[in-house]
C-alpha positions as a printed Julia matrix, in Angstrom:
492×3 Matrix{Float64}:
   7.66   28.25    4.69
   4.01   29.06    4.09
   2.59   32.23    5.93
   4.32   33.01    9.29
   1.04   33.39   10.94
  -1.03   30.85    8.81
  -1.35   28.2    11.41
  -2.82   30.78   13.66
  -5.26   32.28   11.02
  -6.47   28.95    9.33
  -7.99   25.65   10.89
  -6.94   22.42    9.54
  -9.62   21.41    6.93
  -9.8    17.83    5.78
 -10.89   16.63    2.31
 -14.73   16.13    2.12
 -16.34   12.74    1.02
 -19.45   11.97   -0.77
 -22.57   10.82    1.07
 -22.47    7.21    2.36
 -25.7     6.11    0.62
 -24.19    7.4    -2.78
 -20.84    5.81   -2.41
 -22.24    2.41   -1.33
 -23.91    2.19   -4.79
 -20.78    2.44   -6.72
 -16.93    1.5    -6.65
 -15.63    4.79   -7.5
 -13.53    7.31   -5.52
 -15.51    9.55   -3.22
 -13.09   11.81   -1.56
 -13.39   15.38   -2.92
  -9.85   17.0    -3.25
  -9.4    20.57   -2.04
  -9.97   23.49   -4.31
  -6.85   25.7    -5.16
  -7.74   28.27   -2.75
  -8.42   25.8     0.07
  -5.25   23.98   -0.77
  -3.33   27.44   -0.68
  -4.9    28.04    2.77
  -3.77   24.78    3.94
  -0.14   25.24    2.58
  -0.14   28.61    4.46
  -0.28   26.77    7.8
   3.1    25.15    7.46
   4.84   27.09   10.15
   8.56   27.2     9.25
   9.17   25.16   12.21
  13.01   24.89   11.68
  13.27   21.21   11.63
  10.88   19.54    9.25
  10.1    16.33   11.21
   7.53   15.8     8.4
  10.54   15.03    6.0
  11.83   12.34    8.25
   8.53   10.82    8.85
   7.94   10.39    5.17
   9.48    7.13    3.77
  10.4     8.89    0.48
  11.53   12.17    2.27
   9.37   14.4     0.37
  10.22   17.9     0.51
   7.16   18.93    2.31
   7.74   22.34    3.55
   8.83   23.58   -0.1
   5.76   22.37   -1.86
   3.43   23.48    0.97
   4.91   27.09    0.56
   4.65   26.9    -3.33
   1.16   25.84   -3.02
   0.43   28.78   -0.55
   1.84   31.02   -3.31
  -0.13   29.2    -6.07
   3.1    28.21   -7.87
   1.67   24.76   -8.86
   4.03   23.68  -11.4
   7.04   24.21   -9.36
   5.21   22.53   -6.29
   4.56   19.44   -8.78
   8.33   19.45   -9.96
   9.24   19.39   -6.19
   6.9    16.65   -5.42
   8.04   14.49   -8.16
  11.73   15.05   -7.31
  11.19   12.41   -4.37
   7.99   10.41   -5.33
   7.53    8.92   -8.79
   3.8     8.44   -8.15
   2.17   10.9    -5.77
  -1.44   10.17   -7.03
  -1.05    6.79   -5.34
   0.34    8.05   -2.02
  -1.87   11.33   -2.07
  -4.77    8.74   -1.92
  -3.83    5.58    0.02
  -0.88    6.48    2.08
  -1.59    6.64    5.86
   0.31    9.94    5.97
   3.2     9.28    8.57
   4.3    12.7     7.57
   1.35   14.43    9.35
   1.86   12.41   12.49
   5.48   13.88   12.49
   4.23   17.45   11.73
   5.14   19.82   14.45
   1.65   21.15   14.51
   0.48   17.65   15.3
   1.6    18.43   19.02
  -1.76   20.11   19.11
  -3.61   17.72   17.01
  -3.78   19.87   14.14
  -1.18   18.94   11.52
  -0.89   20.67    8.24
  -3.04   18.76    5.85
  -0.05   17.37    3.76
  -1.72   14.43    2.12
  -4.46   16.66    0.92
  -2.09   19.12   -0.59
  -0.11   16.37   -2.26
  -3.37   15.0    -3.62
  -4.23   18.45   -5.19
  -0.97   19.07   -6.56
  -0.66   15.72   -8.54
  -4.31   16.04   -9.71
  -3.82   19.43  -11.02
  -0.63   18.34  -12.78
  -2.64   15.65  -14.71
  -5.42   17.94  -15.34
  -3.26   20.67  -16.89
  -1.2    18.28  -18.96
   2.09   19.1   -16.81
   2.93   15.55  -16.53
   4.74   14.28  -19.53
   7.08   11.5   -20.34
  10.93   12.11  -19.46
  12.81   10.41  -22.26
  16.52    9.83  -21.7
  18.77   11.85  -23.85
  20.97    8.78  -24.63
  20.64    5.13  -24.12
  23.37    3.2   -22.1
  23.08   -0.06  -23.86
  22.32   -1.86  -20.72
  19.26   -4.21  -20.09
  17.5    -4.49  -16.82
  14.7    -6.91  -15.95
  12.25   -5.99  -13.2
  10.1    -8.88  -11.81
   6.91   -7.4   -10.37
   4.78   -4.43  -11.28
   3.68   -3.18   -7.95
   4.93    0.18   -6.72
   8.33   -0.88   -5.97
   8.73   -2.42   -9.39
   7.22    0.5   -11.2
   9.37    3.05   -9.44
  12.52    1.02   -9.93
  11.65    0.72  -13.78
  11.02    4.36  -14.23
  13.93    5.44  -12.49
  16.24    2.95  -14.59
  14.55    4.12  -17.98
  15.13    7.69  -17.18
  18.79    6.79  -16.5
  18.92    5.4   -20.21
  18.66    1.79  -19.58
  16.37   -0.78  -21.46
  13.97   -1.92  -18.98
  11.45   -4.83  -19.2
   8.95   -5.31  -16.41
   7.66   -8.79  -16.02
   4.04   -9.26  -14.42
   2.48  -12.74  -13.76
  -1.18  -11.15  -14.07
  -2.88   -9.88  -16.95
  -2.5    -6.17  -16.05
   0.16   -4.01  -14.5
   0.03   -2.81  -10.97
   0.51   -5.77   -8.46
  -1.68   -5.11   -5.45
  -2.34   -1.53   -6.57
  -4.3    -3.24   -9.04
  -5.71   -6.28   -7.59
  -5.59   -5.64   -3.91
  -6.69   -2.04   -3.29
 -10.38   -1.36   -3.84
 -11.44    1.0    -6.78
 -13.36    3.21   -4.15
  -9.95    4.11   -2.76
  -7.93    4.32   -5.97
  -9.4     3.9    -9.34
  -7.02    2.12  -11.78
  -6.9     4.88  -14.39
  -4.28    6.32  -12.11
  -2.2     3.19  -12.93
  -2.98    3.05  -16.52
  -1.78    6.58  -17.37
   1.46    6.02  -15.49
   2.06    2.84  -17.5
   1.26    4.88  -20.65
   3.84    7.41  -19.59
   6.44    4.8   -18.77
   5.95    3.03  -22.05
   6.72    6.37  -23.75
   9.77    6.62  -21.54
  11.01    3.32  -23.14
   9.79    0.71  -20.57
   8.43   -2.41  -21.87
   5.69   -4.53  -19.97
   5.32   -8.14  -20.53
   2.2    -9.19  -18.72
   0.8   -12.85  -18.01
   4.33  -13.96  -17.7
   5.48  -15.8   -14.71
   9.25  -15.82  -13.97
  10.88  -19.12  -12.66
   9.75  -22.54  -12.76
   5.96  -23.2   -11.79
   5.86  -23.21   -8.08
   2.88  -23.26   -5.6
  -0.05  -21.2    -6.49
   0.09  -17.8    -5.0
  -2.95  -17.17   -2.79
  -5.31  -14.17   -3.81
  -3.43  -13.02   -6.97
  -5.16  -14.66   -9.81
  -2.27  -16.33  -11.69
  -3.39  -15.9   -15.36
   0.02  -16.67  -16.54
   0.05  -17.7   -20.27
   3.82  -18.06  -20.21
   6.89  -19.17  -18.03
  10.21  -17.76  -18.38
  13.18  -19.27  -16.42
  15.69  -17.5   -14.24
  18.36  -18.65  -16.62
  16.46  -16.74  -19.47
  16.81  -13.54  -17.67
  20.34  -14.04  -16.47
  21.31  -14.59  -20.1
  19.19  -11.71  -21.63
  19.76   -8.94  -19.0
  22.62   -7.25  -17.19
  20.79   -6.8   -13.94
  17.53   -8.29  -12.52
  15.27   -6.4    -9.74
  13.09   -8.58   -7.8
  10.11   -6.39   -6.72
   7.3    -8.93   -6.08
   5.29   -8.81   -2.99
   4.86  -10.45    0.49
   2.23  -12.99   -0.7
   2.09  -15.89    1.6
  -0.85  -14.89    3.92
  -1.06  -15.59    7.46
  -3.4   -18.65    7.95
  -5.8   -19.61   11.01
  -5.55  -23.42   11.58
  -8.75  -23.91   13.71
 -11.51  -26.51   13.29
 -13.75  -25.64   10.45
 -11.07  -23.82    8.46
 -11.84  -26.02    5.45
 -15.65  -25.07    5.28
 -17.04  -23.36    2.22
 -17.15  -19.42    2.92
 -13.85  -19.2     4.8
 -11.26  -17.43    2.63
  -8.25  -15.1     2.65
  -8.83  -11.57    2.01
  -6.7   -11.7    -1.12
  -8.98  -14.3    -2.72
 -12.03  -11.95   -1.99
 -10.66   -8.55   -2.94
  -9.03   -9.23   -6.31
 -12.11  -10.71   -7.75
 -14.11   -7.5    -7.09
 -11.44   -5.56   -8.72
 -11.73   -7.57  -11.91
 -15.45   -7.31  -12.03
 -15.16   -3.51  -11.51
 -12.65   -3.6   -14.37
 -15.18   -5.45  -16.65
 -14.01   -8.91  -16.49
 -16.49  -11.95  -16.45
 -15.82  -14.36  -13.65
 -17.01  -18.12  -13.78
 -17.76  -17.6    -9.95
 -17.26  -14.76   -7.58
 -16.82  -14.73   -3.71
 -19.8   -12.44   -2.83
 -20.96  -10.94    0.66
 -24.5   -10.11   -0.77
 -27.0   -10.97    1.86
 -24.53  -12.68    4.07
 -23.19  -12.13    7.71
 -19.49  -11.27    7.05
 -16.78  -11.61    9.75
 -13.5   -10.08    8.96
 -10.58  -11.28   10.98
  -7.69   -8.58   11.23
  -7.92   -5.03   12.1
  -5.54   -3.53    9.5
  -5.98   -1.89    6.21
  -6.84   -5.15    4.37
  -9.41   -5.91    6.84
 -10.94   -2.38    6.37
 -10.84   -3.0     2.68
 -12.8    -6.07    3.0
 -15.3    -4.14    5.24
 -15.85   -1.5     2.43
 -16.23   -4.16   -0.36
 -18.55   -6.28    1.62
 -20.85   -3.23    2.36
 -20.82   -2.39   -1.36
 -21.79   -5.94   -2.2
 -24.79   -5.74    0.08
 -23.96   -7.67    3.16
 -26.41   -8.32    5.84
 -24.0    -7.36    8.52
 -20.01   -6.89    8.78
 -18.16   -7.62   12.09
 -14.41   -7.0    12.2
 -12.34   -8.79   14.99
  -8.82   -8.03   16.07
  -6.42  -10.07   18.42
  -4.9    -6.94   19.96
  -6.62   -4.87   22.68
  -8.39   -1.71   21.49
  -5.96    1.31   21.07
  -6.45    4.58   22.76
  -8.47    6.95   20.73
  -5.82    9.56   21.49
  -2.09    8.84   21.52
   0.22   10.25   24.45
   1.89   12.65   22.16
   4.74   13.69   24.61
   5.61   10.16   24.61
   5.2     9.3    20.93
   5.53   12.4    18.92
   7.23   12.52   16.22
   7.04    8.65   15.67
   4.01    6.97   14.02
   1.71    6.51   16.96
  -0.53    3.42   18.11
  -4.02    4.84   18.09
  -7.55    3.91   17.31
  -8.0     4.48   13.56
 -11.45    4.56   11.94
 -11.47    4.39    8.28
 -14.14    5.51    5.8
 -15.07    1.9     5.46
 -15.82    1.65    8.95
 -17.99    4.67    8.96
 -20.19    3.19    6.35
 -21.28    0.3     8.64
 -19.3    -2.11   10.67
 -19.21   -3.75   14.13
 -15.69   -3.75   15.6
 -14.29   -5.65   18.47
 -10.86   -6.08   20.06
  -9.03   -8.78   22.13
 -10.99  -11.5    20.4
  -9.59  -14.88   19.25
 -11.23  -17.41   16.95
 -11.83  -20.8    18.29
 -13.46  -22.76   15.48
 -15.95  -22.6    12.63
 -19.12  -24.42   12.49
 -21.39  -25.11    9.5
 -24.11  -26.86    7.78
 -23.78  -29.06    4.58
 -20.06  -27.94    4.19
 -20.72  -24.24    4.4
 -19.86  -21.94    7.37
 -22.67  -20.85    9.42
 -21.19  -19.85   12.8
 -17.94  -18.5    14.42
 -17.03  -19.31   17.99
 -14.7   -16.81   19.46
 -13.51  -16.0    22.91
 -12.3   -12.97   24.88
  -8.59  -12.31   25.51
  -6.73  -10.67   28.41
  -3.37   -9.17   27.72
  -0.67   -9.15   30.47
   3.12   -8.44   30.6
   5.16  -11.55   31.38
   8.43  -11.35   33.42
  10.43   -9.81   30.49
   7.9    -7.0    29.96
   6.34   -8.49   26.87
   2.57   -8.66   26.34
   1.27  -12.17   26.47
  -2.39  -13.11   25.75
  -4.46  -15.33   27.92
  -8.09  -16.56   27.14
 -10.58  -15.43   29.75
 -12.57  -18.12   31.42
 -16.12  -18.6    30.34
 -15.83  -15.9    27.63
 -16.78  -18.06   24.54
 -19.49  -16.6    22.31
 -20.77  -17.11   18.79
 -21.5   -15.07   15.81
 -23.59  -15.69   12.65
 -21.0   -16.09    9.74
 -21.94  -17.01    6.13
 -18.55  -15.61    5.07
 -15.24  -15.3     6.89
 -12.32  -13.29    5.55
  -8.65  -13.71    6.89
  -7.1   -10.31    6.82
  -4.3   -10.88    9.17
  -1.25   -9.95    7.21
   1.44  -11.75    5.23
   4.34  -13.79    6.47
   6.87  -13.59    3.45
   7.33  -13.81   -0.16
   6.51  -17.15   -2.02
   9.81  -19.26   -1.98
   8.7   -21.98   -4.56
   9.59  -20.85   -8.01
  11.65  -18.05   -8.65
  13.47  -17.52   -5.28
  14.3   -21.16   -4.96
  15.44  -21.36   -8.52
  17.65  -18.5    -8.03
  18.96  -19.61   -4.84
  19.14  -16.28   -3.3
  19.7   -16.1     0.51
  16.74  -15.53    2.89
  16.77  -13.59    6.05
  15.35  -14.96    9.37
  11.84  -13.77    8.51
  11.83  -15.66    5.22
  12.28  -12.52    3.08
  14.95  -12.0     0.54
  18.32  -10.89    2.26
  19.63   -7.6     1.2
  20.68   -4.21    2.78
  19.39   -0.69    2.08
  22.99    0.23    1.29
  22.95   -1.55   -2.04
  19.84   -3.67   -2.27
  22.13   -6.57   -3.49
  21.1   -10.16   -3.03
  23.45  -13.12   -2.51
  23.53  -13.35   -6.44
  25.74  -10.73   -8.09
  23.2    -9.9   -10.76
  20.23   -9.93   -8.78
  18.76   -6.95   -6.51
  15.52   -6.81   -4.35
  13.43   -4.13   -3.29
   9.79   -3.51   -1.62
   7.92   -6.13    0.26
   9.88   -9.04   -1.07
  12.9    -7.69    0.77
  11.46   -5.78    3.9
   8.27   -7.53    4.54
   4.67   -6.3     3.92
   4.66   -2.62    4.29
   3.29    0.59    2.81
   3.03    1.66   -0.75
   5.38    4.68    0.07
   8.02    2.52    1.44
   7.66    0.25   -1.75
   8.22    3.48   -3.73
  11.24    4.5    -1.76
  12.89    1.15   -1.96
  12.27    0.85   -5.7
  13.99    4.13   -6.1
  17.07    3.29   -4.1
  17.24   -0.18   -5.8
  17.28    1.52   -9.34
  20.27    3.75   -8.06
  22.2     0.88   -7.0
  21.79   -1.01  -10.18
  22.73    2.14  -12.12
  25.74    2.52  -10.12
  26.92   -0.97  -10.59
  26.27   -1.05  -14.31
  27.71    2.38  -15.02
  30.32    2.7   -12.27
  28.34    5.95  -10.79
  24.93    7.2   -10.8
  23.1    10.47  -10.83
  19.93    9.13   -9.88
  18.65   10.27   -6.51
  18.47    8.07   -3.39
């Protein structure tokens, strides 16, 4: 694939970004996609390695060597067709996926993986710009009706596949706009929401119906971080009576909390209370009140992608300072490739938001919050040591006399999510849960304990990547199609 000597002739070139000062003054994307010629050179680096570990490293099993070769030869339409054969929404993954495919690339043994994510980004953007991405309306309808509950990437992928198989698909979304956490979790500077809007338009032309501001199931506990603007409730019985199958594709929305002294002070929030508000404001909504970092000393607890998004958003709002803590030890700057390749390595990852301004610290535990007048003003933390116990598991221990304090006018919890919300729909349906509190189903058929109900995405596997959600949505769609029709031509 590509040019046999391409990896020897061309260096890896990453996409460029706009200047920090410019991008901190707006909420638009700042990554500059490769030109056609540069993308072709990067595609030429695909080395015909014989065993494309990149494909097994990619959750949707993208046929990466093929479209690398097609881009190298400037056969863009065929590259787009190949890309879409495994991934419904490459404009999402080409922007926000951490690219496990590149970690698995054979060239990554020498720290110079093919720029797979950049090439994907270039292919799909060119496809939209040239008008090559059009609705795929089924030749005939099956007469079967499927409800998809949740419009995140798993729900969108499931719905699009089912509609293209000829089923009548209705997507239910509790918020006022489609997209799930793509819409109300990921900042616009990482992915502008026009990418969701044009896919929704495409899907509507393919026959998918979207019902927004509708919550399925009896009203349950409020869902932290996703603004529940539902104007209408429908019951699980309504869906069971109206539809031949139901796909549950909601998220893992119960956040991990930190129950320490001062937790109830004003200014201590979950990340998913903070981030969606900014997305709404960028979309033009008027909020009665907004959690703002402007002029504040911000502390983000949690070192993952959500924490990084809090950092970037805080800087754009004009925070006085931003500090990010992580409970775990600082990972190595470079992984031990002979030990880890082609698996996803644990190593230090510095995001564009970190580069824009952030103090980072590791092996830190939060002891308590202190405030004045009911508002948080200070965070008390301590250092940790990590040691292996008798079973070889890492255990943390607070270091003696290691307490320290930080100014903290705004504290954001970005420590991950534990499971989907059980109250409401899941409890009403009575579906079986696994030992982690997720809906129990296998990747063989995605069936729940209810014979008409299927599940995919974070609600089944726990919090994960957008690319995993797309994979599960596609596979769930095939399983539903197979049950309804006796067979399926949809790809897994």
